[in-house]
Coordinates of C-alpha atoms in Angstrom, one line a residue:
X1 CA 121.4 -111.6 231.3
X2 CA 121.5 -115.6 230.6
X3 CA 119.8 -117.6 232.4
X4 CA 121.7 -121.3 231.5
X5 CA 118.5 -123.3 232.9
X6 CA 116.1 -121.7 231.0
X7 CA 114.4 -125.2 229.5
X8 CA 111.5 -127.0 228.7
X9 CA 110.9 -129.8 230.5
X10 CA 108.3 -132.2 229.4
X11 CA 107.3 -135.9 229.1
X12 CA 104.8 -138.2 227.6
X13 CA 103.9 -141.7 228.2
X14 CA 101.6 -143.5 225.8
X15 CA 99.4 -146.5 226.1
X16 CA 96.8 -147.9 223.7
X17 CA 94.8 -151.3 223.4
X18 CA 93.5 -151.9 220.1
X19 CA 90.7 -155.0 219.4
X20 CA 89.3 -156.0 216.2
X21 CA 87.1 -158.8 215.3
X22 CA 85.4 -160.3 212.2
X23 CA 81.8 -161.3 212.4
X24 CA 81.3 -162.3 208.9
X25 CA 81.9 -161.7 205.8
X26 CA 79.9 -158.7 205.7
X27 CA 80.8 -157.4 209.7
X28 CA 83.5 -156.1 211.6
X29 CA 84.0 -154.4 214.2
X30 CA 87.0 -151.9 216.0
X31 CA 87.7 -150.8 219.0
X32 CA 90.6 -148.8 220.7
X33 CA 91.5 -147.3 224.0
X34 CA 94.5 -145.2 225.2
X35 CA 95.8 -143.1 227.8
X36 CA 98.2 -140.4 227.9
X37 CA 100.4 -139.3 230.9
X38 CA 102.0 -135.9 230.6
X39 CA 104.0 -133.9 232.7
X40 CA 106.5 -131.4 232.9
X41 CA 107.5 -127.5 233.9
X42 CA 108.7 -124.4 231.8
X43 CA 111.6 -122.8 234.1
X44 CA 113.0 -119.4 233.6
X45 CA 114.7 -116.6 235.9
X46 CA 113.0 -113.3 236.8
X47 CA 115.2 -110.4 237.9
X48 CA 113.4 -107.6 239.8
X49 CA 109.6 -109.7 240.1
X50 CA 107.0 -108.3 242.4
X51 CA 105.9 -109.9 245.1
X52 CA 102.3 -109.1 244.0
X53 CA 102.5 -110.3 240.6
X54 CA 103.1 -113.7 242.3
X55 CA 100.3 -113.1 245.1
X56 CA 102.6 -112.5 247.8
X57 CA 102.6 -109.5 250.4
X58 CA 105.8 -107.4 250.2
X59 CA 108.9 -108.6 252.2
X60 CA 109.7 -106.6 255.4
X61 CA 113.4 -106.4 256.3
X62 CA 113.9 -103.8 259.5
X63 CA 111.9 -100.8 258.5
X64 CA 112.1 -101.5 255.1
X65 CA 109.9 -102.6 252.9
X66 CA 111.0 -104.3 249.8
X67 CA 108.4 -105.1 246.7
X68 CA 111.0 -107.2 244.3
X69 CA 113.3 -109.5 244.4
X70 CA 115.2 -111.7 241.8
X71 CA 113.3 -115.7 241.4
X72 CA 113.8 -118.5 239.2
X73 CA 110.0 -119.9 238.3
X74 CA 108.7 -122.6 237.1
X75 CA 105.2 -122.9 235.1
X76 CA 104.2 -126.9 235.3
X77 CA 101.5 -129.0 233.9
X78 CA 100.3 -132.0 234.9
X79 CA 97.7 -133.9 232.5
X80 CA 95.8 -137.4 231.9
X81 CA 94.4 -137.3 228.5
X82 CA 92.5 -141.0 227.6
X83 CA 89.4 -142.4 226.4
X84 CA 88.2 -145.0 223.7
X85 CA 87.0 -145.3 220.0
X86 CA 85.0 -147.8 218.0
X87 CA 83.0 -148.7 214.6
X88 CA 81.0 -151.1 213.3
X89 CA 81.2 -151.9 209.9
X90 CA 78.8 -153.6 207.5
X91 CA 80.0 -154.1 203.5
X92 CA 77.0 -155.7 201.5
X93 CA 76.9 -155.2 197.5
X94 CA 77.9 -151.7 196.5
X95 CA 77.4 -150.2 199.4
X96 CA 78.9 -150.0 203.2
X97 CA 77.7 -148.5 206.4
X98 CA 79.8 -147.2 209.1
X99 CA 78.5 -146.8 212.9
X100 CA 81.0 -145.1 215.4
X101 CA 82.3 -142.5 217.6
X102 CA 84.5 -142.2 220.2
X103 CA 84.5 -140.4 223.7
X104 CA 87.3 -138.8 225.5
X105 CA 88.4 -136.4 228.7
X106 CA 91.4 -134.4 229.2
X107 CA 92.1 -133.5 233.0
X108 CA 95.0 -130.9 233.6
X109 CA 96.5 -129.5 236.6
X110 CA 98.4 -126.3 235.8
X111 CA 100.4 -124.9 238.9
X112 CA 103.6 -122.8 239.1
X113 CA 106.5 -123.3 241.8
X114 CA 109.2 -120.9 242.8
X115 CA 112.6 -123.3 243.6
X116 CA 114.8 -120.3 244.4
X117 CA 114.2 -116.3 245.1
X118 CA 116.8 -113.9 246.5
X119 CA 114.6 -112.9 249.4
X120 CA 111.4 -113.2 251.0
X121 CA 109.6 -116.4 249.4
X122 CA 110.1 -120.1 250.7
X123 CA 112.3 -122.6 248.6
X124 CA 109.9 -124.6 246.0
X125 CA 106.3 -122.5 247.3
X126 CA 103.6 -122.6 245.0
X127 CA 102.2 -119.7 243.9
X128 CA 99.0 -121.0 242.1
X129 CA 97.2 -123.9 241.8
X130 CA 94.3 -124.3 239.0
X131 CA 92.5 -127.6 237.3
X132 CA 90.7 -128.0 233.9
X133 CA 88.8 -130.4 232.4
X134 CA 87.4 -131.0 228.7
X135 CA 85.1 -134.0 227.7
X136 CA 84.6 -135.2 223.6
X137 CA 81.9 -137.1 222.5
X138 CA 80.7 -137.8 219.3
X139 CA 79.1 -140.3 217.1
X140 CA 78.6 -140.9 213.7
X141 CA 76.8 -142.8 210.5
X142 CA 78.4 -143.1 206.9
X143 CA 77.0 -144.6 204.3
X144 CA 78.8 -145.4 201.1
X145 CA 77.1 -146.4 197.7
X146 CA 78.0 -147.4 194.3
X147 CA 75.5 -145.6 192.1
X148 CA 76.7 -147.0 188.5
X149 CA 80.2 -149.0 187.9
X150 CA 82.2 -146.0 187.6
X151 CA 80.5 -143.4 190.1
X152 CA 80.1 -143.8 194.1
X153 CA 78.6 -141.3 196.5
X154 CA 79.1 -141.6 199.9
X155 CA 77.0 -139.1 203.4
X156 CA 78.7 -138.8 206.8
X157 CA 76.8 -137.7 209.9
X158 CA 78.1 -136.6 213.2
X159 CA 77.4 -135.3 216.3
X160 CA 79.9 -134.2 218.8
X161 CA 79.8 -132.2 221.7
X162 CA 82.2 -131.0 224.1
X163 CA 82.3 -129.6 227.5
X164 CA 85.0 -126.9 229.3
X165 CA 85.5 -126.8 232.9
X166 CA 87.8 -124.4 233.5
X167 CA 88.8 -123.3 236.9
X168 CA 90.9 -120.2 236.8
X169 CA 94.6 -119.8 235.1
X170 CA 97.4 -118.1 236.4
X171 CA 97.0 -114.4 234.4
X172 CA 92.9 -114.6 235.1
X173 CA 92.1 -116.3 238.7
X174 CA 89.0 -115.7 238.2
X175 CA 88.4 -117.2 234.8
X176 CA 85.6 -119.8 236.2
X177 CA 84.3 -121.3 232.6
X178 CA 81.9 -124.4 232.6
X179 CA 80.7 -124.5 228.4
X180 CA 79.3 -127.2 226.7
X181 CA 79.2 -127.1 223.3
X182 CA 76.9 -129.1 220.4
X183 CA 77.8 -129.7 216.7
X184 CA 76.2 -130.8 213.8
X185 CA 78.5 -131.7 211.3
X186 CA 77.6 -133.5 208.1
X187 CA 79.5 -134.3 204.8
X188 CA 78.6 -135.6 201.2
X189 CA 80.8 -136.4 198.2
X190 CA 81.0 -137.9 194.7
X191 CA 83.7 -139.7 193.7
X192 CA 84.1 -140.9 189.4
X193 CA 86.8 -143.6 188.7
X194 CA 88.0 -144.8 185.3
X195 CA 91.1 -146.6 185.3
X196 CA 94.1 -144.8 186.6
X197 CA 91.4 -140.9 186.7
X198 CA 89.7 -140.3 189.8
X199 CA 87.2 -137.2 190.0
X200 CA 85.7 -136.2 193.1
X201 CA 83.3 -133.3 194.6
X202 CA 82.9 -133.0 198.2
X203 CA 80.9 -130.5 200.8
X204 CA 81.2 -130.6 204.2
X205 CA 80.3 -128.2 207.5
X206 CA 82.8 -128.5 210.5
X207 CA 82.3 -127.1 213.8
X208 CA 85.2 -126.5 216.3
X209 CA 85.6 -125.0 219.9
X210 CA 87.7 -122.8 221.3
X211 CA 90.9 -124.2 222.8
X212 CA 91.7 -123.3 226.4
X213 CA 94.5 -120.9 225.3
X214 CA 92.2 -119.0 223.4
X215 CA 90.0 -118.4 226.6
X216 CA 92.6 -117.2 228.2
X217 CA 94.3 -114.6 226.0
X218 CA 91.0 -114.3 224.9
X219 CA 89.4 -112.6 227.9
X220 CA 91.4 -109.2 227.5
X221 CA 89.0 -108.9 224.1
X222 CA 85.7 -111.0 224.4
X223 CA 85.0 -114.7 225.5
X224 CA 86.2 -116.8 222.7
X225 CA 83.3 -118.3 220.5
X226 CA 82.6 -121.7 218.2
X227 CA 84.4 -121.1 214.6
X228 CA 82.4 -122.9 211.7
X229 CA 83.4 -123.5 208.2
X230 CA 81.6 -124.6 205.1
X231 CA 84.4 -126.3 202.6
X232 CA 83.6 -126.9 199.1
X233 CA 86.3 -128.8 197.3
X234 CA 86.6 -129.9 193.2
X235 CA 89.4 -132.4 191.9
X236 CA 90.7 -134.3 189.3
X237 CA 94.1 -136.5 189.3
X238 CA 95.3 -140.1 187.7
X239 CA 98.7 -141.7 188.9
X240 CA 100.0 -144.2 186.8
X241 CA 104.0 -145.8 187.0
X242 CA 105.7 -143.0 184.8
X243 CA 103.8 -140.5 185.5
X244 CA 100.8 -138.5 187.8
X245 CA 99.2 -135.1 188.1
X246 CA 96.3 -133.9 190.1
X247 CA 94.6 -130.5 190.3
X248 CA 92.3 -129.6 193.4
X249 CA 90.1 -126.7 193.9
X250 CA 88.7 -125.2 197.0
X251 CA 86.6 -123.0 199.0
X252 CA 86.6 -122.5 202.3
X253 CA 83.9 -120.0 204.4
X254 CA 84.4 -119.1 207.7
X255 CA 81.9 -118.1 210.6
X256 CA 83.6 -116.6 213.6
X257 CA 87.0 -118.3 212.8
X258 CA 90.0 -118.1 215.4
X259 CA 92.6 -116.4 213.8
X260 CA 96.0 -115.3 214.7
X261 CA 96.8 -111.7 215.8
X262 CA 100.7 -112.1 215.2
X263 CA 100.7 -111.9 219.4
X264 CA 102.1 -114.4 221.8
X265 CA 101.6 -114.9 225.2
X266 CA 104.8 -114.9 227.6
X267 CA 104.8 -118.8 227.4
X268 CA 104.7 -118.9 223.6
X269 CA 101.3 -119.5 223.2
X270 CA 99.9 -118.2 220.4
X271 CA 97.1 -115.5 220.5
X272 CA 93.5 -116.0 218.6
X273 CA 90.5 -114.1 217.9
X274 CA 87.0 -114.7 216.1
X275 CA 86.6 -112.4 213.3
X276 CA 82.8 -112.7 211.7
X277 CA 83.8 -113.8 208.1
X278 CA 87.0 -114.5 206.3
X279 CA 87.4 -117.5 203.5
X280 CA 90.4 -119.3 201.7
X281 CA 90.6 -119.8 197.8
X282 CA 92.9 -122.1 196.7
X283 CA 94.3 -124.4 194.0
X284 CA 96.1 -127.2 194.9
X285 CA 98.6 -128.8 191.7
X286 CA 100.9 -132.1 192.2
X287 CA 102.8 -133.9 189.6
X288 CA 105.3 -136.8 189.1
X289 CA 107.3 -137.8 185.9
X290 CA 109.5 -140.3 186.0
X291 CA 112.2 -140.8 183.5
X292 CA 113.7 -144.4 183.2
X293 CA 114.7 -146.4 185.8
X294 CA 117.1 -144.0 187.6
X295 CA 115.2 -140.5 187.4
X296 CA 111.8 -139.4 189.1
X297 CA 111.0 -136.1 189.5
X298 CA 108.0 -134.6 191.3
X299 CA 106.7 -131.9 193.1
X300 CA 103.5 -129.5 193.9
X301 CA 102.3 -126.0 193.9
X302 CA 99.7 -124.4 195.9
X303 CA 98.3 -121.0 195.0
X304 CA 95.9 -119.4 197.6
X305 CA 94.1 -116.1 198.6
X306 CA 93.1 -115.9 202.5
X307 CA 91.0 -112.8 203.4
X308 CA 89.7 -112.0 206.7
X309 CA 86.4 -109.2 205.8
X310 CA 86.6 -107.7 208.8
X311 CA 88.8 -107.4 211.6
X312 CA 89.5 -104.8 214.6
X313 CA 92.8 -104.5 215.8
X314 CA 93.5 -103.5 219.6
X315 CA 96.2 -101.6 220.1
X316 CA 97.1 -100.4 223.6
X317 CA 98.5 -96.5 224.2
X318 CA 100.5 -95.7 226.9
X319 CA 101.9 -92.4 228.5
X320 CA 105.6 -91.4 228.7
X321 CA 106.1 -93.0 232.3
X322 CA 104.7 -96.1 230.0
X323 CA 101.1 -96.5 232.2
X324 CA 98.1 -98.1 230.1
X325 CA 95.9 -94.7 228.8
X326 CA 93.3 -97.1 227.3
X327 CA 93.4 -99.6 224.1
X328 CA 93.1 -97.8 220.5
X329 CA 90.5 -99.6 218.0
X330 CA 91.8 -99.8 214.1
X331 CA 89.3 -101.8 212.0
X332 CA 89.9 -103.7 208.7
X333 CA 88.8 -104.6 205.7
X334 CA 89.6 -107.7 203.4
X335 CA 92.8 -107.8 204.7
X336 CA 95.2 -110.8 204.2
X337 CA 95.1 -113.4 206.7
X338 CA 98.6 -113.5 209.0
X339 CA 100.6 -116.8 208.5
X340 CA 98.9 -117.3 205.1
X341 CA 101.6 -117.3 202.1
X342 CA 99.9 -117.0 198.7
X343 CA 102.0 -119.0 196.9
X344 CA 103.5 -122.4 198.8
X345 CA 105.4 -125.3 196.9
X346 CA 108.0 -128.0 197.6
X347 CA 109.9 -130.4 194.5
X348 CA 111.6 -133.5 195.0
X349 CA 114.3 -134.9 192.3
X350 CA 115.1 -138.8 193.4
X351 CA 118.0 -140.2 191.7
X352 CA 118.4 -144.1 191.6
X353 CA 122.1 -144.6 190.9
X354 CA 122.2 -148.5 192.1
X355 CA 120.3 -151.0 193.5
X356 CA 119.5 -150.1 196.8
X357 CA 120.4 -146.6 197.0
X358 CA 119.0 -143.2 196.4
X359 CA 119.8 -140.0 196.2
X360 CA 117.3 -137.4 197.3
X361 CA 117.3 -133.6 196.7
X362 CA 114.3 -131.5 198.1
X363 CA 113.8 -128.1 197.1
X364 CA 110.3 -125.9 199.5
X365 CA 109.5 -121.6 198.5
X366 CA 107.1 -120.4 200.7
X367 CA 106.2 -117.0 199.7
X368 CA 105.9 -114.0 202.1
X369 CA 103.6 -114.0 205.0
X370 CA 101.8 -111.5 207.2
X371 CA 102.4 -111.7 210.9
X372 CA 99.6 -109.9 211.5
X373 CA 96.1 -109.1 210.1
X374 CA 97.0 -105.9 209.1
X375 CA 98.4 -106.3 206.0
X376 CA 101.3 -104.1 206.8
X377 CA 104.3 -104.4 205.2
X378 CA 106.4 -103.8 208.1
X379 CA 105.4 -106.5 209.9
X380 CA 105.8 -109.5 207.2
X381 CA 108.6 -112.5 207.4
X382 CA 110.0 -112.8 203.8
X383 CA 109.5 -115.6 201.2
X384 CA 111.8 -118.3 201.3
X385 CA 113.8 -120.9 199.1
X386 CA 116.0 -124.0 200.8
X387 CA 117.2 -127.3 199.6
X388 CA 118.0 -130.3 201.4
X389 CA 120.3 -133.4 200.1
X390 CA 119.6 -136.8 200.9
X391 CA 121.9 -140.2 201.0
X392 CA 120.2 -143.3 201.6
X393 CA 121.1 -146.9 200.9
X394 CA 119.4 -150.0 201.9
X395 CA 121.1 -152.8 203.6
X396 CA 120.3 -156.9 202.9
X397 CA 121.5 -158.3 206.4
X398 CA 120.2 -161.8 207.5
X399 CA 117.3 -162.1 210.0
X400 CA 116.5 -158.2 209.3
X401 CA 113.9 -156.8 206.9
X402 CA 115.3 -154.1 206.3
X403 CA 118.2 -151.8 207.3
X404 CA 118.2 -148.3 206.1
X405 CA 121.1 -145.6 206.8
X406 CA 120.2 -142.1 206.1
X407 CA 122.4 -139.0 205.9
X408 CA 121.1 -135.8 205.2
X409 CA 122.4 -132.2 204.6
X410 CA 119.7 -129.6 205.5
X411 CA 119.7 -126.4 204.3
X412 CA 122.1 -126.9 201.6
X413 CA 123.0 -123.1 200.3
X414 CA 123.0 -122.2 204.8
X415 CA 120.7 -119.7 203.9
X416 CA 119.6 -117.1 206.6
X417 CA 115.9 -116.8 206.9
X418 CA 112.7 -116.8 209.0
X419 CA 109.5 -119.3 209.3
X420 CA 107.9 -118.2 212.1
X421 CA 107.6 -114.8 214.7
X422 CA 105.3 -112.7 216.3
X423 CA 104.8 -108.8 216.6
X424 CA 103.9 -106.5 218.8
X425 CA 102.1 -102.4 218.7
X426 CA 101.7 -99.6 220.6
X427 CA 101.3 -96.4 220.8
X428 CA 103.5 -94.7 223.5
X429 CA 103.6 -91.1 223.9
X430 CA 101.8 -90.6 221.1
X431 CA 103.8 -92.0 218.8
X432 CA 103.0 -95.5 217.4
X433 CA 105.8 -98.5 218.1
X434 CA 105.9 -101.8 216.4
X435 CA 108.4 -104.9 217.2
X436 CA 108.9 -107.6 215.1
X437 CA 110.4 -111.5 216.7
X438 CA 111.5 -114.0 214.4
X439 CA 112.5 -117.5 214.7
X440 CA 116.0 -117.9 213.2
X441 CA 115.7 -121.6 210.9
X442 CA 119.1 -123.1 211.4
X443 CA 121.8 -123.2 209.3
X444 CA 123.9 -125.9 207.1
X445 CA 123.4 -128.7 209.4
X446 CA 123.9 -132.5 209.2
X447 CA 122.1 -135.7 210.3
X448 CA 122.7 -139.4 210.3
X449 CA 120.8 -141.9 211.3
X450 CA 119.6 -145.8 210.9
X451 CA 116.2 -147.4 210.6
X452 CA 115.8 -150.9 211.4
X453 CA 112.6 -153.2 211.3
X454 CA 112.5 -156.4 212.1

């Protein structure tokens, strides 16, 4: 069955203030506020729903009871996101300092509405009604010095903290959250320049908190925690006109990161749990040749291992008449991480046939990927190759500065393939089940479209 109003339904509005000022020659300082306005429903139609799944009694027609009817529902959210940033910035000789932060709140309103039902339920009721808050604050030093002609270091201290008020969601009522979190995140670097080569080494700890999605599908499991990573990074790259290369390094530890189970909720949202220790390897290589005045060719290559140590998988068994037995524990380890292709690149060939026009064509692989942390083959979306063409030429019309019409031909070869999906497993009467989703990528398609500034 088709529902033809199944839609998303969703606006922002944006609004920012931005003020800078020039003390001297040696201070500045920046400020910006903004607000967001966003709102907008999810709508979709429910055949057979229960009455108690919406927190309604059953429907009594004569001496019959009924416990379903067909609904059309709607899932809205309501939300003011705003707050302000600012730094002060002093240059002297060699060196700079930096003093900022910033400081925001999100406030949401998440409710759902019911505009139509066969029997037994008001036009537009409102089945649930719950509010969340999160407040950001964090401030911050950097100091930048030149320690010979060629070599600078530069140290960057923050603090941020974060509070969760959460009062209930529509699966867990009862979810009453009210977390406040405090990080400590600092950085340090060394960057070496000669001429057109530019070395650096960097370390830096990041903290992050859960998102309000993950304390949601994260209650079925355990209450989401903090995930911390330790980054390490090495590099090396010069760009000059006819040419460029770079080659970066890197090493990232996790503690208790929030990765993806290759579940979705039944709005889409993506499912996350904290695993105690995983890490991505990687090596990051970009290049650029350019051949006379009507060639360039360019393009990078990133090859990667992401490992989760150790991960338990919850698998839920039911019976034949398909009732919950219990949930099945599989444990891991060193698997690969889901979403997390080993190998990822992209190329780009410009060709300049004229003045004023260009001819683009862009090649992306992206090898295959897990869509869970299983490692299972059976549940993997398959590397990928597609090219897209691009026309664009540059107008010279009077009182404009610049006029740009684009047209480009995606997916050149209108290749079938996947870039995202989900799975799901169980084990039902004793024998395990597993279904894989995937988002379709569109076929040979075409776009036009002009770009004007004044």
């Amino acid at each position: 069955f088709l529902y033809e109003n199944q839609t998303d339904n969703y606006q922002q509005d944006h609004y920012q203030a931005f003020y800078n000022h020039k003390f001297d020659t040696n201070w500045s300082f920046n400020t910006a506020v903004f607000l967001t306005k966003g709102k907008g429903y999810y709508e979709e139609f429910k055949k057979a729903a229960k009455y108690s799944s919406y927190g309604l009694p059953n429907f009594t027609v004569g001496n019959e009871t009924v416990t379903r009817t067909d609904l059309v529902r709607q899932l809205w959210l309501d939300n003011n996101f705003y707050g302000g940033i600012f730094s002060l910035i002093r240059k002297g000789a060699g060196n700079q300092l930096t003093i900022g932060g910033g400081w925001n709140q999100y406030d949401g309103k998440h409710y759902g509405r019911i505009p139509w039902a066969m029997m037994g339920i008001p036009k537009n009721f409102q089945n649930y009604y719950y509010e969340a808050t999160k407040k950001d604050l964090n401030v911050f030093v950097k100091y930048q010095q030149k320690l010979t002609e060629n070599l600078e270091a530069y140290g960057d201290l923050q603090y941020r903290t974060v509070n969760y008020n959460i009062g209930g969601t529509r699966k867990f009522p009862d979810l009453k959250t009210d977390n406040t979190f405090h990080f400590f995140n600092p950085k340090a670097g060394l960057t070496y320049t000669s001429g057109s080569l530019i070395a650096y080494a960097s370390y830096a700890m990041a903290n992050k908190e859960p998102n309000r999605n993950d304390f949601e599908t994260g209650t079925a499991v355990a209450r989401p925690k903090r995930e911390q990573l330790h980054d390490v990074e090495l590099g090396i790259e010069t760009n000059k006109y006819n040419y460029a290369w770079g080659v970066n390094g890197y090493f990232m530890r996790y503690k208790d990161q929030l990765v993806l189970t290759g579940k979705i909720n039944d709005v889409g949202d993506a499912v996350r749990i904290n695993v105690p220790n995983s890490y991505r390897l990687g090596v990051e290589l970009q290049g650029r040749y350019r051949i006379g005045k009507i060639l360039q060719v360019s393009g990078n290559l990133t090859l990667s291992e992401n490992k989760v140590l150790e991960f338990t998988d919850n698998v839920p068994r039911y019976d034949a008449n398909f009732d919950l037995i219990k949930q099945d524990s599989f444990f891991y380890k060193k698997t690969t991480m889901a979403f997390s292709p080993a190998v990822t690149g992209s190329g780009l060939v410009q060709l300049f046939p004229f003045a004023n026009a260009e001819i683009d064509l862009i090649s992306k692989y992206v090898g295959e990927q897990y869509l869970d942390n299983s490692m299972n083959d059976a549940r993997k979306i398959q590397g990928y190759f597609v090219q897209d063409l691009r026309l664009q030429y540059n107008l010279k019309i009077r009182g404009l500065k610049e006029v740009v019409i684009i047209g480009q031909l995606s997916n050149v070869w209108n290749k079938n393939y996947e870039a995202n999906g989900y799975t799901y497993s169980y084990i039902y009467n004793d024998s395990p089940v597993t279904e894989n989703f995937y988002f379709p990528m569109a076929g040979r398609n075409a776009m036009i479209g002009v770009n004007v500034k004044l």
